[in-house]
Amino acid sequence: MKKQVKKQMKKQYMPVVIVCGLILLLAVAGLGVHIIAKYIPTREKMDLTEYYGAVGEGEAAVILGTEIMEERALVSGDQVYLPLSMVSTYLNQRYYWDEANQQILYATPSELQYYPASQNGDGDVWLKDGKVYLSLTFVQKFTDLDSYRNENPSRVAIQYQFTGVRTARTEKETCIRYRGGIKSPVLTEVPEGTTLIFMEELEEWVQVATMDGYVGYIKKKDISSEETTDFERDFQKEEYSYITMDVPVNLSWHQVTTQEANSYLSEAIANVSGVNVISPTWFYLQDTAGNIADISSADYVNQAHEKGMQVWGLIDNFSAEVSTTETLSQLSSRQNIISHLMAAAKNVGLDGINVDFETLSEDAGPHFLQFLRELSIECHKNNLVLSVDNPVPEDFTSHYDRREQGQVVDYVIIMGYDEHYVGSEEAGSVASLPWVEKGVQDTLTEVPAERTILAIPFYTRLWKKTGGALTSEAIGMDQAQQVIAENQAQTVWDGSVGQNYATYETQDGSTYEIWLEDAQSIAEKVKLVSKYNLAGIAQWKLGFENSSIWQVISDNLQ
């Protein structure tokens, strides 16, 4: 009886055991699925068309360094064509589109080369639907870069930065994922020892890029520590050489407005000492065809040479009725200017050319730089020093591109004046010391110090305020001292600007202010040359100086 009862009870519990077992099994299975779902990396591959974006027929996606570009390249046969705008912005800005002649110009240090555009995608330059493209092989002719072609989708990856690159190496065979996480799709597999570009470090992941155009994330534990790498390169290009002086440059600009005025040189430099370069204002634009006015004089050059001075003839763009942009945007006009300057230099025996093109609009920037490249070629063929005057760096003058200038010309000159100018809303110094020094510092981020010249003013502004009206006039050193004496004004040294300051009132109720350029202020500015190892000093302009100032400059230029 007892056995029968136990047997019945066993039968009753069996379904419960089975159910519990099934529940336990399902729980284990569910836990396993959860573990797999949470901790096992996915092997899912990223859809590369989604990653790089749709690529049309005859196009290729472009990856520049670590950036996937929105703009597409073109493909013709086995050649890739990059948009000119992309090449100029990222790779090499010296490819210049000559719209009038439908060709690309490329200025090397020694010659100007011409590459006509094709309509068919069978040459170096492809003009398609009004847009300019350059073949990758043409870009590689003058530009140090590595390229990697891939299909599905069609794409080209370009590496162009080879010094100071942040890198890391894979320490095992692993993969790069679209996002940081093991469930993110796989972009590509990478073998052990692969060099990757190190971009950003997260807690457990690092953003990296491969040389062939994948930008994604890799586990931090799978790569080495970040290091800085300089890649060895065998790319060779023609380098610029420079014509420079063995001693500090001490240049004075001489404003000459007529041919007859050249005869007064001996009078102008009678009390001058220490100056080794004089720059007369002899040339200026006359029209957009590139014809220029020329009042150069061989007698003037001979006199200057007898005094131990080089002569750098100045060309300016101060003719208001002549558009600088229109002039410089034409190859024929640029070449006309250059040929005239070279002929004049030969005729009168010039030692150099000084370019003083001011208030350039942003759209003139590329044409101005091309003009300097073309002018540099001819100047160096004729052993002429090429110097260019620039305003103190500001955001609104970035299109002057002092970095490119510094590569192309012999001397970049900082015009360290006009901090306050005619038309300024408030009175102030023409060239306060902190403002000038900052201009030097900012310029030296782009231009080598040994080819940078600081220009300082020999003039100041006498500011007059009557009621709410503010006016000013530029006066030289002796006239400024005369104004101070006649009005019995007291000067006070203002260390915050590095100048003597004076103010006075007149009987008509007008208030006058002046920040003086004198021996004390000039000495402080000239000291910046040695402080920053600059190439020298320049002054605007001859005739505004006090005769004693030359010794002050010489003493502080050493």
GROMACS .gro file of N, CA, C and O in nm, residues 56 62 78 198 220 231 239 263 281 382 436 469 505 535:
model
   56
   56GLY      N    1   2.820   5.819  -5.784
   56GLY     CA    2   2.759   5.809  -5.916
   56GLY      C    3   2.850   5.743  -6.018
   56GLY      O    4   2.970   5.723  -5.994
   62VAL      N    5   3.622   6.060  -5.214
   62VAL     CA    6   3.757   6.104  -5.181
   62VAL      C    7   3.772   6.111  -5.028
   62VAL      O    8   3.687   6.167  -4.959
   78ASP      N    9   4.158   5.475  -6.630
   78ASP     CA   10   4.220   5.437  -6.503
   78ASP      C   11   4.271   5.559  -6.425
   78ASP      O   12   4.345   5.545  -6.329
  198PHE      N   13   4.638   5.804  -3.525
  198PHE     CA   14   4.573   5.817  -3.393
  198PHE      C   15   4.497   5.949  -3.390
  198PHE      O   16   4.557   6.055  -3.404
  220LYS      N   17   4.120   5.007  -2.733
  220LYS     CA   18   4.245   5.067  -2.686
  220LYS      C   19   4.350   4.959  -2.654
  220LYS      O   20   4.469   4.977  -2.680
  231PHE      N   21   5.737   6.040  -4.129
  231PHE     CA   22   5.754   5.937  -4.231
  231PHE      C   23   5.865   5.977  -4.328
  231PHE      O   24   5.872   6.092  -4.372
  239GLU      N   25   6.322   7.360  -5.492
  239GLU     CA   26   6.307   7.448  -5.378
  239GLU      C   27   6.343   7.592  -5.414
  239GLU      O   28   6.428   7.617  -5.500
  263SER      N   29   6.620  11.422  -5.896
  263SER     CA   30   6.743  11.501  -5.888
  263SER      C   31   6.770  11.552  -5.747
  263SER      O   32   6.878  11.603  -5.718
  281THR      N   33   5.956  10.543  -5.492
  281THR     CA   34   5.822  10.508  -5.541
  281THR      C   35   5.812  10.544  -5.689
  281THR      O   36   5.752  10.644  -5.727
  382ASN      N   37   6.710   8.762  -6.291
  382ASN     CA   38   6.785   8.886  -6.311
  382ASN      C   39   6.858   8.932  -6.185
  382ASN      O   40   6.902   9.046  -6.178
  436VAL      N   41   5.255   9.688  -3.243
  436VAL     CA   42   5.361   9.654  -3.339
  436VAL      C   43   5.421   9.518  -3.306
  436VAL      O   44   5.442   9.434  -3.394
  469ALA      N   45   3.338  11.640  -3.364
  469ALA     CA   46   3.413  11.608  -3.486
  469ALA      C   47   3.557  11.574  -3.453
  469ALA      O   48   3.623  11.644  -3.375
  505GLU      N   49   4.480  12.227  -2.531
  505GLU     CA   50   4.359  12.289  -2.583
  505GLU      C   51   4.393  12.425  -2.642
  505GLU      O   52   4.490  12.489  -2.600
  535ALA      N   53   6.515   9.029  -4.000
  535ALA     CA   54   6.614   9.060  -4.103
  535ALA      C   55   6.655   9.206  -4.102
  535ALA      O   56   6.763   9.240  -4.152
   0.00000   0.00000   0.00000
